[in-house]
Amino acid sequence: MIKTSTGDGSRSGADRAAHERSVGLSVAEIAAMLQAQLGQVLLGVIVGKNARTLARWAHAKVRPPQASEKLLRDTFQVLEILCSVHSSDVARAWFMGMNPELGDASPAEALSEGRSRQVMAAARSYMAAA
């Protein structure tokens, strides 16, 4: 399970820690962690790629295109924030479920449509209610 240590326990601390991890880890590490936490099918929905491609990214056999790397890093940052308070099962369910702040699209669908900022805002809203 991904856990973020924020030090002060604040949302800004969780945000900062999630950002630092999302830019500090290699894209292969991020792809592997996302596959482990979200599963290949859900991650495939987000990035629009098949399991074989995701596995090649996670094993650093191929580097994803820049747009896919950004999407992986954005997804990882959201997941890190959610997992700073919730279990990985809750975070995974959040990515799959309809979200009223996203027009009832799931966060996974919204990410696949390029709406990373809206998904981050929805995650922060969900965290504020926790």
Short mmCIF file of C-alpha atoms in Angstrom, two decimals:
data_model
loop_
_atom_site.label_atom_id
_atom_site.label_comp_id
_atom_site.label_asym_id
_atom_site.label_seq_id
_atom_site.Cartn_x
_atom_site.Cartn_y
_atom_site.Cartn_z
CA MET A 1 0.00 0.00 0.00
CA ILE A 2 1.20 3.49 -0.80
CA LYS A 3 1.41 5.66 2.30
CA THR A 4 2.51 9.25 2.37
CA SER A 5 4.15 10.66 5.45
CA THR A 6 3.19 14.29 5.73
CA GLY A 7 4.87 15.19 8.97
CA ASP A 8 2.22 17.68 10.08
CA GLY A 9 -0.78 15.68 8.85
CA SER A 10 -2.17 18.64 6.94
CA ARG A 11 -3.63 18.54 3.47
CA SER A 12 -0.87 20.81 2.24
CA GLY A 13 1.67 18.40 3.74
CA ALA A 14 0.04 15.46 1.95
CA ASP A 15 -0.11 17.46 -1.28
CA ARG A 16 3.54 18.43 -1.03
CA ALA A 17 4.68 14.89 -0.23
CA ALA A 18 2.60 13.43 -3.08
CA HIS A 19 4.03 15.97 -5.50
CA GLU A 20 7.60 15.25 -4.41
CA ARG A 21 7.13 11.49 -4.86
CA SER A 22 5.41 11.93 -8.23
CA VAL A 23 8.39 13.85 -9.62
CA GLY A 24 11.11 12.03 -7.67
CA LEU A 25 10.38 8.47 -8.77
CA SER A 26 11.19 7.04 -12.16
CA VAL A 27 8.31 6.55 -14.55
CA ALA A 28 8.95 2.78 -14.39
CA GLU A 29 8.57 2.84 -10.60
CA ILE A 30 5.37 4.84 -10.90
CA ALA A 31 3.93 2.54 -13.56
CA ALA A 32 4.73 -0.51 -11.41
CA MET A 33 3.16 1.01 -8.28
CA LEU A 34 0.05 2.09 -10.14
CA GLN A 35 -0.37 -1.39 -11.62
CA ALA A 36 0.00 -2.91 -8.16
CA GLN A 37 -2.51 -0.54 -6.55
CA LEU A 38 -5.07 0.01 -9.30
CA GLY A 39 -4.58 -3.10 -11.43
CA GLN A 40 -3.74 -3.30 -15.10
CA VAL A 41 -7.32 -3.03 -16.32
CA LEU A 42 -8.10 0.19 -14.45
CA LEU A 43 -4.72 1.70 -15.27
CA GLY A 44 -5.26 0.68 -18.89
CA VAL A 45 -8.53 2.63 -18.91
CA ILE A 46 -6.74 5.70 -17.57
CA VAL A 47 -3.82 5.69 -20.03
CA GLY A 48 -5.58 3.98 -22.93
CA LYS A 49 -3.02 1.18 -23.27
CA ASN A 50 -3.09 -2.60 -22.99
CA ALA A 51 -1.56 -4.75 -20.25
CA ARG A 52 1.48 -5.64 -22.34
CA THR A 53 2.40 -1.99 -22.86
CA LEU A 54 1.88 -1.22 -19.17
CA ALA A 55 4.13 -4.12 -18.19
CA ARG A 56 6.86 -2.92 -20.56
CA TRP A 57 6.69 0.54 -18.97
CA ALA A 58 6.80 -0.92 -15.45
CA HIS A 59 9.84 -3.04 -16.29
CA ALA A 60 11.61 -0.08 -17.94
CA LYS A 61 11.80 -1.91 -21.27
CA VAL A 62 10.17 1.03 -23.03
CA ARG A 63 9.70 4.58 -21.85
CA PRO A 64 6.15 5.86 -22.29
CA PRO A 65 5.49 8.84 -24.54
CA GLN A 66 5.60 12.18 -22.75
CA ALA A 67 1.80 12.55 -22.61
CA SER A 68 1.45 9.09 -21.07
CA GLU A 69 4.22 9.78 -18.58
CA LYS A 70 2.45 12.96 -17.47
CA LEU A 71 -0.79 11.04 -17.05
CA LEU A 72 0.97 8.34 -15.02
CA ARG A 73 2.56 10.96 -12.76
CA ASP A 74 -0.74 12.84 -12.33
CA THR A 75 -2.57 9.61 -11.48
CA PHE A 76 0.13 8.61 -9.02
CA GLN A 77 -0.02 12.00 -7.30
CA VAL A 78 -3.79 11.69 -6.81
CA LEU A 79 -3.39 8.13 -5.54
CA GLU A 80 -0.70 9.22 -3.08
CA ILE A 81 -2.98 11.90 -1.66
CA LEU A 82 -5.86 9.47 -1.24
CA CYS A 83 -3.64 6.84 0.36
CA SER A 84 -2.30 9.33 2.88
CA VAL A 85 -5.61 8.81 4.72
CA HIS A 86 -7.48 5.91 3.10
CA SER A 87 -6.60 2.31 2.36
CA SER A 88 -5.54 1.36 -1.14
CA ASP A 89 -8.86 -0.49 -1.55
CA VAL A 90 -10.80 2.70 -0.81
CA ALA A 91 -8.57 4.68 -3.16
CA ARG A 92 -9.06 2.12 -5.94
CA ALA A 93 -12.84 2.22 -5.44
CA TRP A 94 -12.71 6.03 -5.59
CA PHE A 95 -10.99 5.87 -9.00
CA MET A 96 -13.70 3.51 -10.32
CA GLY A 97 -16.85 5.08 -8.91
CA MET A 98 -19.08 7.75 -10.38
CA ASN A 99 -18.10 11.11 -8.95
CA PRO A 100 -20.63 13.95 -8.77
CA GLU A 101 -17.83 16.54 -8.96
CA LEU A 102 -16.82 15.08 -12.32
CA GLY A 103 -20.30 15.07 -13.88
CA ASP A 104 -20.79 11.50 -12.64
CA ALA A 105 -17.81 10.27 -14.64
CA SER A 106 -15.36 8.13 -12.71
CA PRO A 107 -11.99 9.69 -11.90
CA ALA A 108 -10.42 7.04 -14.15
CA GLU A 109 -12.57 8.18 -17.07
CA ALA A 110 -11.90 11.85 -16.33
CA LEU A 111 -8.15 11.23 -16.24
CA SER A 112 -8.34 9.43 -19.59
CA GLU A 113 -10.08 12.52 -20.99
CA GLY A 114 -7.23 14.78 -19.84
CA ARG A 115 -9.03 16.27 -16.84
CA SER A 116 -6.23 15.77 -14.31
CA ARG A 117 -6.80 19.08 -12.53
CA GLN A 118 -10.50 18.37 -12.06
CA VAL A 119 -9.67 14.92 -10.69
CA MET A 120 -7.17 16.44 -8.26
CA ALA A 121 -9.80 18.94 -7.11
CA ALA A 122 -12.31 16.10 -6.63
CA ALA A 123 -9.72 14.12 -4.63
CA ARG A 124 -9.01 17.12 -2.41
CA SER A 125 -12.73 17.62 -1.88
CA TYR A 126 -13.11 13.95 -0.94
CA MET A 127 -10.19 14.22 1.46
CA ALA A 128 -11.65 17.35 3.09
CA ALA A 129 -14.83 15.38 3.83
CA ALA A 130 -12.84 12.50 5.39
#
